[in-house]
Coordinates of C-alpha atoms in Angstrom, one line a residue:
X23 CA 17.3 68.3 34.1
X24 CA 17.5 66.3 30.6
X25 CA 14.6 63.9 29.4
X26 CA 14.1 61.1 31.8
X27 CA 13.0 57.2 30.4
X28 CA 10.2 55.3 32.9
X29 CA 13.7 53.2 34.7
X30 CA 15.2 56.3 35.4
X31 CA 14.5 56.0 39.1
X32 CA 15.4 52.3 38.7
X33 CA 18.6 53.8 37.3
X34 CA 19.1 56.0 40.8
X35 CA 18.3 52.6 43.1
X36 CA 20.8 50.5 41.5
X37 CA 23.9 53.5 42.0
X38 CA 24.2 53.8 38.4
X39 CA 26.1 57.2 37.3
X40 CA 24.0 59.6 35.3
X41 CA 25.3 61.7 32.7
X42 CA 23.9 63.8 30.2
X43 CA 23.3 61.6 26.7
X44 CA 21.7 63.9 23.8
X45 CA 19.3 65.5 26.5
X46 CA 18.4 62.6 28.5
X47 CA 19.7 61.6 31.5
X48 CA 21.3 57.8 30.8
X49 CA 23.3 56.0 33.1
X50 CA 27.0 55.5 31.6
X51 CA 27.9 53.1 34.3
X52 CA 26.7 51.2 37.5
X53 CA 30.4 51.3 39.6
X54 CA 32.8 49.4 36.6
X55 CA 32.1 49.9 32.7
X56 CA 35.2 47.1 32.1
X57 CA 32.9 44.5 34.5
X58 CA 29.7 45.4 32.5
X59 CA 31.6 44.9 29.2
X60 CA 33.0 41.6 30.2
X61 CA 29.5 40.7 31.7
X62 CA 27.8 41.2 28.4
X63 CA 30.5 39.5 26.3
X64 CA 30.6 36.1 29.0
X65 CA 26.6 36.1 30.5
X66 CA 24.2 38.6 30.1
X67 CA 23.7 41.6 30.4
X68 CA 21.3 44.4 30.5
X69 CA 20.7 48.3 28.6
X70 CA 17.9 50.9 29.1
X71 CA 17.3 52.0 25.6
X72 CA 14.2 53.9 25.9
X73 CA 14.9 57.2 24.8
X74 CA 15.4 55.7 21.1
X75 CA 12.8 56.8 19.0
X76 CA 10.1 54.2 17.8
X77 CA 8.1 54.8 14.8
X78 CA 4.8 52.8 13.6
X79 CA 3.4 53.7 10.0
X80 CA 0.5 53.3 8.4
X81 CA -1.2 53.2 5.2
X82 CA -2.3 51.2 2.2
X83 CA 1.1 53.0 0.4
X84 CA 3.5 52.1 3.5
X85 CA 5.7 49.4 1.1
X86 CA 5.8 52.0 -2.0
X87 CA 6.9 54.7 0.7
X88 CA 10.0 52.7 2.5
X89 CA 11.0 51.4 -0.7
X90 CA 11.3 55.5 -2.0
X91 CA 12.6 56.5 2.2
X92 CA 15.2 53.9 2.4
X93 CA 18.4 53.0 0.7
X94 CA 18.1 49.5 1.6
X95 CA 15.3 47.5 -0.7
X96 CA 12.5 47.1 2.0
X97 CA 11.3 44.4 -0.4
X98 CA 13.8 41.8 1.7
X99 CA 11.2 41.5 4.4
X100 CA 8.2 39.2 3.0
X101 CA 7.8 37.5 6.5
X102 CA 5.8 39.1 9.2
X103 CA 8.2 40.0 11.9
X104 CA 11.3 40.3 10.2
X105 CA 13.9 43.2 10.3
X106 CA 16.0 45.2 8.0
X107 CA 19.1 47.5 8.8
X108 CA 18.9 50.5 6.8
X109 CA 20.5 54.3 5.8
X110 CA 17.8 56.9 5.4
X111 CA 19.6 59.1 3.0
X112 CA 19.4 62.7 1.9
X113 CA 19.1 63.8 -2.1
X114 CA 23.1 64.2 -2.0
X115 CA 23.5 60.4 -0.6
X116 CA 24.8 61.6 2.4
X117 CA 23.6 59.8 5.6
X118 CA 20.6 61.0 7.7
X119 CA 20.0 58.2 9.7
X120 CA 20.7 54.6 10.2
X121 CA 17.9 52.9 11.7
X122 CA 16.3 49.4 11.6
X123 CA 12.9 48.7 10.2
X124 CA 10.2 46.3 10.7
X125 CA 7.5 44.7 8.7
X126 CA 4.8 44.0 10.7
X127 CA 1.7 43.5 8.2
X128 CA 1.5 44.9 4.4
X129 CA -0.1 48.2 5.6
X130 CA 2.2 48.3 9.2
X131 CA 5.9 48.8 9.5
X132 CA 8.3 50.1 12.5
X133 CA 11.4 51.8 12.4
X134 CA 13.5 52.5 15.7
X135 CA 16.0 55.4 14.8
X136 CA 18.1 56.7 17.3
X137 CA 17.2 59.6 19.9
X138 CA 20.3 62.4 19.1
X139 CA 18.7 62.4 15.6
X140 CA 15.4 62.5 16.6
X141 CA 13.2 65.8 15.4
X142 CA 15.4 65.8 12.4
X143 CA 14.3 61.8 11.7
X144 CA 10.8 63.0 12.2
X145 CA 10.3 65.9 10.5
X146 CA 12.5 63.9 6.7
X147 CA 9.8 61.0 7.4
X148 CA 6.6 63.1 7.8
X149 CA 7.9 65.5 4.7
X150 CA 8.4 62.2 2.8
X151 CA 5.5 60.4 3.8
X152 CA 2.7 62.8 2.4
X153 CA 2.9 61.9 -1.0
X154 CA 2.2 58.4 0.0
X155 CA -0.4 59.1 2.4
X156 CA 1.1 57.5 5.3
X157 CA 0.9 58.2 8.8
X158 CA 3.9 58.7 10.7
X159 CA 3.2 57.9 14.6
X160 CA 5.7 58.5 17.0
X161 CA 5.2 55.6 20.0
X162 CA 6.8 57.5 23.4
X163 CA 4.7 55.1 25.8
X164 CA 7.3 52.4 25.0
X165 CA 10.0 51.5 27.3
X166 CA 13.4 49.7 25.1
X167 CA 15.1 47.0 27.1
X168 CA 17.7 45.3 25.4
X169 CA 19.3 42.1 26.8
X170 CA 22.6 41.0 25.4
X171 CA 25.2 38.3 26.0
X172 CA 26.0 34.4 25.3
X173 CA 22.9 33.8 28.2
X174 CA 20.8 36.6 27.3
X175 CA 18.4 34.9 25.5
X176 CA 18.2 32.0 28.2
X177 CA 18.1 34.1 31.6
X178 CA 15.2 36.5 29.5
X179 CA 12.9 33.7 28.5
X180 CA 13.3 32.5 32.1
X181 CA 10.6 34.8 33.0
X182 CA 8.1 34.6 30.0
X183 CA 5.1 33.0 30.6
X184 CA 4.0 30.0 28.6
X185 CA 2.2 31.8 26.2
X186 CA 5.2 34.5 25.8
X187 CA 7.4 31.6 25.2
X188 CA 6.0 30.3 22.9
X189 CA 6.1 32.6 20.5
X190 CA 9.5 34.1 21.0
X191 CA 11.4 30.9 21.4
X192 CA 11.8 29.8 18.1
X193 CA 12.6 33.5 17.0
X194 CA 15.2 33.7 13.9
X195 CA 18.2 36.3 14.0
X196 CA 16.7 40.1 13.6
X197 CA 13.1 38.9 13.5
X198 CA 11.0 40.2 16.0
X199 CA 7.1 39.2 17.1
X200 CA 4.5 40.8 19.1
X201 CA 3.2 39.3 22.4
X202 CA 0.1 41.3 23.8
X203 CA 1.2 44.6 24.0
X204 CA 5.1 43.9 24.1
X205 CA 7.5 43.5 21.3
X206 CA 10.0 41.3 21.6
X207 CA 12.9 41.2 18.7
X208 CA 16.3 39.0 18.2
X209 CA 18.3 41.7 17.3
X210 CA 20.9 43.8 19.3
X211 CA 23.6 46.6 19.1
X212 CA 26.9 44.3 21.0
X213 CA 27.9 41.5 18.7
X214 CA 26.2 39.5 20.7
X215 CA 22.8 37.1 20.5
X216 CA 20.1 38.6 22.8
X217 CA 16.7 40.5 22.8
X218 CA 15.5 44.2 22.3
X219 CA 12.3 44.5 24.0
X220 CA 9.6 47.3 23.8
X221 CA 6.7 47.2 26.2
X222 CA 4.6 49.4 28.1
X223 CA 6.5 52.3 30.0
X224 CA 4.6 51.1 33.4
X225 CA 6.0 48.1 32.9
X226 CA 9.4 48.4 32.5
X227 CA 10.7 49.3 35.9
X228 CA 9.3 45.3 37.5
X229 CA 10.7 43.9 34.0
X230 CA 14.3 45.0 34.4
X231 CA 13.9 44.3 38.3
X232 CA 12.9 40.8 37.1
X233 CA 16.2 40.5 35.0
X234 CA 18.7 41.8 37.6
X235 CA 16.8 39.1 40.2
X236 CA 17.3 36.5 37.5
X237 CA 21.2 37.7 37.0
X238 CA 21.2 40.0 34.0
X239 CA 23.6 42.5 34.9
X240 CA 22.8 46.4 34.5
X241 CA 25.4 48.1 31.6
X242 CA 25.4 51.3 31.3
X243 CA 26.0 53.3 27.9
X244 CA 30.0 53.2 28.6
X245 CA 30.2 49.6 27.7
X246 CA 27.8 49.6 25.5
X247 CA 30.0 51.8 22.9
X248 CA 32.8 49.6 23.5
X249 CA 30.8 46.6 23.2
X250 CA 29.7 47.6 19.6
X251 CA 33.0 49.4 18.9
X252 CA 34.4 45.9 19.0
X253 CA 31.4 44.4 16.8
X254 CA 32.3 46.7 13.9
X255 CA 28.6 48.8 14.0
X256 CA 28.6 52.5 13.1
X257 CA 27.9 54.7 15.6
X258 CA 25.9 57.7 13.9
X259 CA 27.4 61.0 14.5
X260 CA 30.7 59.4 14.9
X261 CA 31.3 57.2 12.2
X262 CA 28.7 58.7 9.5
X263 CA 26.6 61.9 9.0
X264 CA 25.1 63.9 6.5
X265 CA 28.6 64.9 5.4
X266 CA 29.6 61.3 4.3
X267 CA 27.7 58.3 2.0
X268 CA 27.4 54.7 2.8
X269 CA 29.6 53.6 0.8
X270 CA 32.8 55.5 1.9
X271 CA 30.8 54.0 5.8
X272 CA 31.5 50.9 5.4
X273 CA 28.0 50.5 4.8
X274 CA 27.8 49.4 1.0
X275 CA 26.2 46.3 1.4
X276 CA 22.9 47.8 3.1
X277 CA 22.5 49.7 -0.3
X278 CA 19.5 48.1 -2.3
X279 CA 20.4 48.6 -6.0
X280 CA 18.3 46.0 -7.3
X281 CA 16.1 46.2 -8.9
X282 CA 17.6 49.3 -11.1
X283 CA 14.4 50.6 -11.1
X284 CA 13.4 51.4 -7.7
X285 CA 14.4 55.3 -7.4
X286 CA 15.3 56.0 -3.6
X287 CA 16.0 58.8 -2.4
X288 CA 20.2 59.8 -2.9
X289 CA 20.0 57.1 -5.4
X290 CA 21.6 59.1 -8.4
X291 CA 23.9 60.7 -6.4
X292 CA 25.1 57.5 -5.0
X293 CA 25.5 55.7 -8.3
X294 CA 27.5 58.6 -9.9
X295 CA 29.9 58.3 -6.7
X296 CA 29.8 54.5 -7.2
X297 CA 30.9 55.5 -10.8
X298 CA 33.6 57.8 -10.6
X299 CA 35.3 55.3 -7.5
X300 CA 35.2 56.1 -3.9
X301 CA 38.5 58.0 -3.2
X302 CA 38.1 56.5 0.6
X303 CA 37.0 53.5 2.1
X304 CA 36.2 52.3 5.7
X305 CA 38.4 49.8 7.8
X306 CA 39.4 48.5 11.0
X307 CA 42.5 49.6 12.7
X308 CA 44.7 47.7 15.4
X309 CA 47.6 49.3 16.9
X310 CA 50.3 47.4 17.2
X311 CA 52.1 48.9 20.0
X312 CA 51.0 50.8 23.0
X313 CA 48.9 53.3 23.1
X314 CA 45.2 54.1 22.6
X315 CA 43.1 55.4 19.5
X316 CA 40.8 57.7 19.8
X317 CA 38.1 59.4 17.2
X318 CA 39.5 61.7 15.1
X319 CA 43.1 61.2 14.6
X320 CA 45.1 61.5 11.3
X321 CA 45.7 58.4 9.8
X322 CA 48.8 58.4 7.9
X323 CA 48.9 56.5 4.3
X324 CA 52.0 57.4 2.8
X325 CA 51.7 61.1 1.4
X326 CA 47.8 60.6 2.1
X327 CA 45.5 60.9 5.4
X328 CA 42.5 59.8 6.8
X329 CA 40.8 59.7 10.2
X330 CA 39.8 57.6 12.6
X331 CA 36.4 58.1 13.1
X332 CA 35.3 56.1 16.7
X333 CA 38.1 53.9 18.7
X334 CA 39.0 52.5 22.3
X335 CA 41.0 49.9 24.1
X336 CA 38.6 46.4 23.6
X337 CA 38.8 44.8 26.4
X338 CA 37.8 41.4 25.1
X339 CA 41.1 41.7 22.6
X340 CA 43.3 43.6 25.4
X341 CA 44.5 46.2 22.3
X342 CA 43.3 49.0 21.1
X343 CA 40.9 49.5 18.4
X344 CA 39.8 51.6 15.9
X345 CA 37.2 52.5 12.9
X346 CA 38.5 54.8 10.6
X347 CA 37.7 56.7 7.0
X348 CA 41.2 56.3 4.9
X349 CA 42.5 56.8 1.5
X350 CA 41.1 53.9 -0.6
X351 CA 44.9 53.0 -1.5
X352 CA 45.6 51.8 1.5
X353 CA 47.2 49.0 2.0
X354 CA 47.9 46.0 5.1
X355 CA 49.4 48.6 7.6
X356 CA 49.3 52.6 8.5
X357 CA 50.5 54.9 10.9
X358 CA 48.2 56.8 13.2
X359 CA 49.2 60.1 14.6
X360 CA 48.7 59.9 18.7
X361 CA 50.4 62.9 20.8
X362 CA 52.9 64.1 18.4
X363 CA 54.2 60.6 17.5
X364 CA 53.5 58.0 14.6
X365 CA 52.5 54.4 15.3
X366 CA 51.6 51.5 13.8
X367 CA 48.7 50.4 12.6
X368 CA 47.5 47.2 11.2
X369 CA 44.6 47.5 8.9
X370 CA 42.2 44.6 9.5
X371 CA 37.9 43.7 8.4
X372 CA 35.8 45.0 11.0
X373 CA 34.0 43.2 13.2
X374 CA 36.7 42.4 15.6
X375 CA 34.6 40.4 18.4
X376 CA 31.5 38.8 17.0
X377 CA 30.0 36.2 20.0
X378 CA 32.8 36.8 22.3
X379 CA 35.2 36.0 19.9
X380 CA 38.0 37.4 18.4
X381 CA 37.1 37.5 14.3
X382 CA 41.0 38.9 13.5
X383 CA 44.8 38.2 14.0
X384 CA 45.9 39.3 16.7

């Protein structure tokens, strides 16, 4: 038996199939992962992301600390509530973590990091933090609902009361606000605009009752990787780890290097990589015949290769997708190797869907 989240029984009532997801038991489906996709990219719909790790910090040093921890410049968020998508990096500049961050007062930030990476995540940030004096506390008593989809936002503030309405309303993009004991943020994992809630375990199993009543559909983790497969968002583990840097992630532009100043940690190494010149970069892949890609296929560049690092059929684009490392040479198109055979590949700028619509040439 694997870790279990509070709607793990609501998981069981509502036939959802239960697999084994980096030791907790997560439902990868509820009867059709294509319907659930197409439910989230048309409506709304509904993931249990509980077993993700939430972090508060504390301290009088908590700024000076994220600004050393992260590679992003944690000096973006000056307004309470708002959020910043970041890589924790090691000394080598080789990705830890991804996680997103947010600033809650001067002396109280949160970080949500994902649950495969967990003790790891911990133990870095604890190390880390004792030279600031911060303290590092884990929250487990919080539930993680997210609600995704084009009516999402409408179906969830549907059962808000005044009070919660009113402040989460008029919620900008990736800024999140505290209402009583619940968090509620505007940020998501699908392409698509929505909500990521954390509240009180106890609470959790009426809430997501509540939002299948109103219509939110329960999604499982199967969709959910397609979902963000097709949004163009690293999936850690697949598409980055400790043996790779941001900037050969397709993550460059999350790297804080102003001011020059502010020393983070893997900031040397990344500069002397930025230096010398990647010798790969990170792109989208569409195949242009029939078939389907897959993580960790040779990529074919003329006398080169790379790899695709996470891919799928999209069911929103009816082709098959892919992310993949490749030589930074590359050109427009590519080969992909799939059962023996070469085929072609288009290279395109990830995301693919973004609000349930295509963002390249088909």
């Amino acid at each position: 038996m694997g870790n279990r989240t509070p709607l793990y029984e609501s998981h069981k009532a509502m036939g959802a199939k239960l697999v084994d997801f980096a030791g907790w038991d997560m439902p990868i489906h509820y009867g059709s992962q294509l319907e659930e996709h197409h439910a989230v990219r048309r409506d709304a719909g509904m993931f249990d992301v509980s077993h993700m790790t939430v972090v508060d910090l504390h301290g009088d040093k908590t700024r000076d600390f994220l600004r050393y921890l992260l590679a992003n410049n944690i000096d973006k968020l000056q307004n309470p509530g708002k959020a910043l998508y970041s890589c924790m990096l090691n000394e080598q500049g080789r990705v830890l973590d991804d996680l997103i961050v947010y600033f809650l007062t001067e002396n109280n930030f949160r970080l949500v990091v994902n649950s495969a990476t967990r003790e790891k995540d911990l133990a870095w940030i604890i190390k880390q933090a004792a030279a600031f004096d911060v303290q590092v506390i884990e929250q487990p008593q919080l539930a993680m609902i997210a609600i995704q989809g084009p009516n999402a936002r409408e179906k969830t503030l549907s059962l808000f009361n005044a009070e919660q309405r009113k402040v989460v309303e008029g919620l900008d993009l990736f800024f999140g606000a505290e209402v009583d004991d619940w968090f509620v943020a505007r940020t998501g994992y699908t392409g698509e605009d929505g909500f990521e809630i954390m509240l009180p375990d106890v609470e959790a199993p009426a809430f997501w009752q509540a939002l299948a009543d109103a219509g939110v559909q329960p999604c499982g983790l199967g969709c959910r990787d397609t979902l963000r497969l097709e949004a163009g968002m690293n999936l850690y583990g697949a598409d980055m780890d400790e043996s790779v840097s941001p900037l050969v992630s397709g993550l460059g532009w999350t790297i804080g290097w102003k001011p020059e100043a502010r020393d983070f940690i893997g900031r040397k190494a990344l500069e002397a990589e930025r230096e010398a010149g990647p010798e790969q970069k990170f792109v989208g892949l569409l195949l242009e015949g029939r078939g389907v890609l897959r993580g960790h296929q040779k990529v074919v560049v003329g006398d080169q290769t790379g790899e695709t690092t996470s891919g799928g059929f999209s069911p929103t684009l009816q082709r098959s997708i892919a992310l993949a490392r490749v030589p930074a040479s590359i050109g427009a198109r590519c080969q992909v190797e799939i059962r023996g055979k070469l085929l072609d590949c288009k290279v395109v700028k990830p995301p693919f869907v973004r609000n349930g619509k295509a963002q390249i040439e088909l």
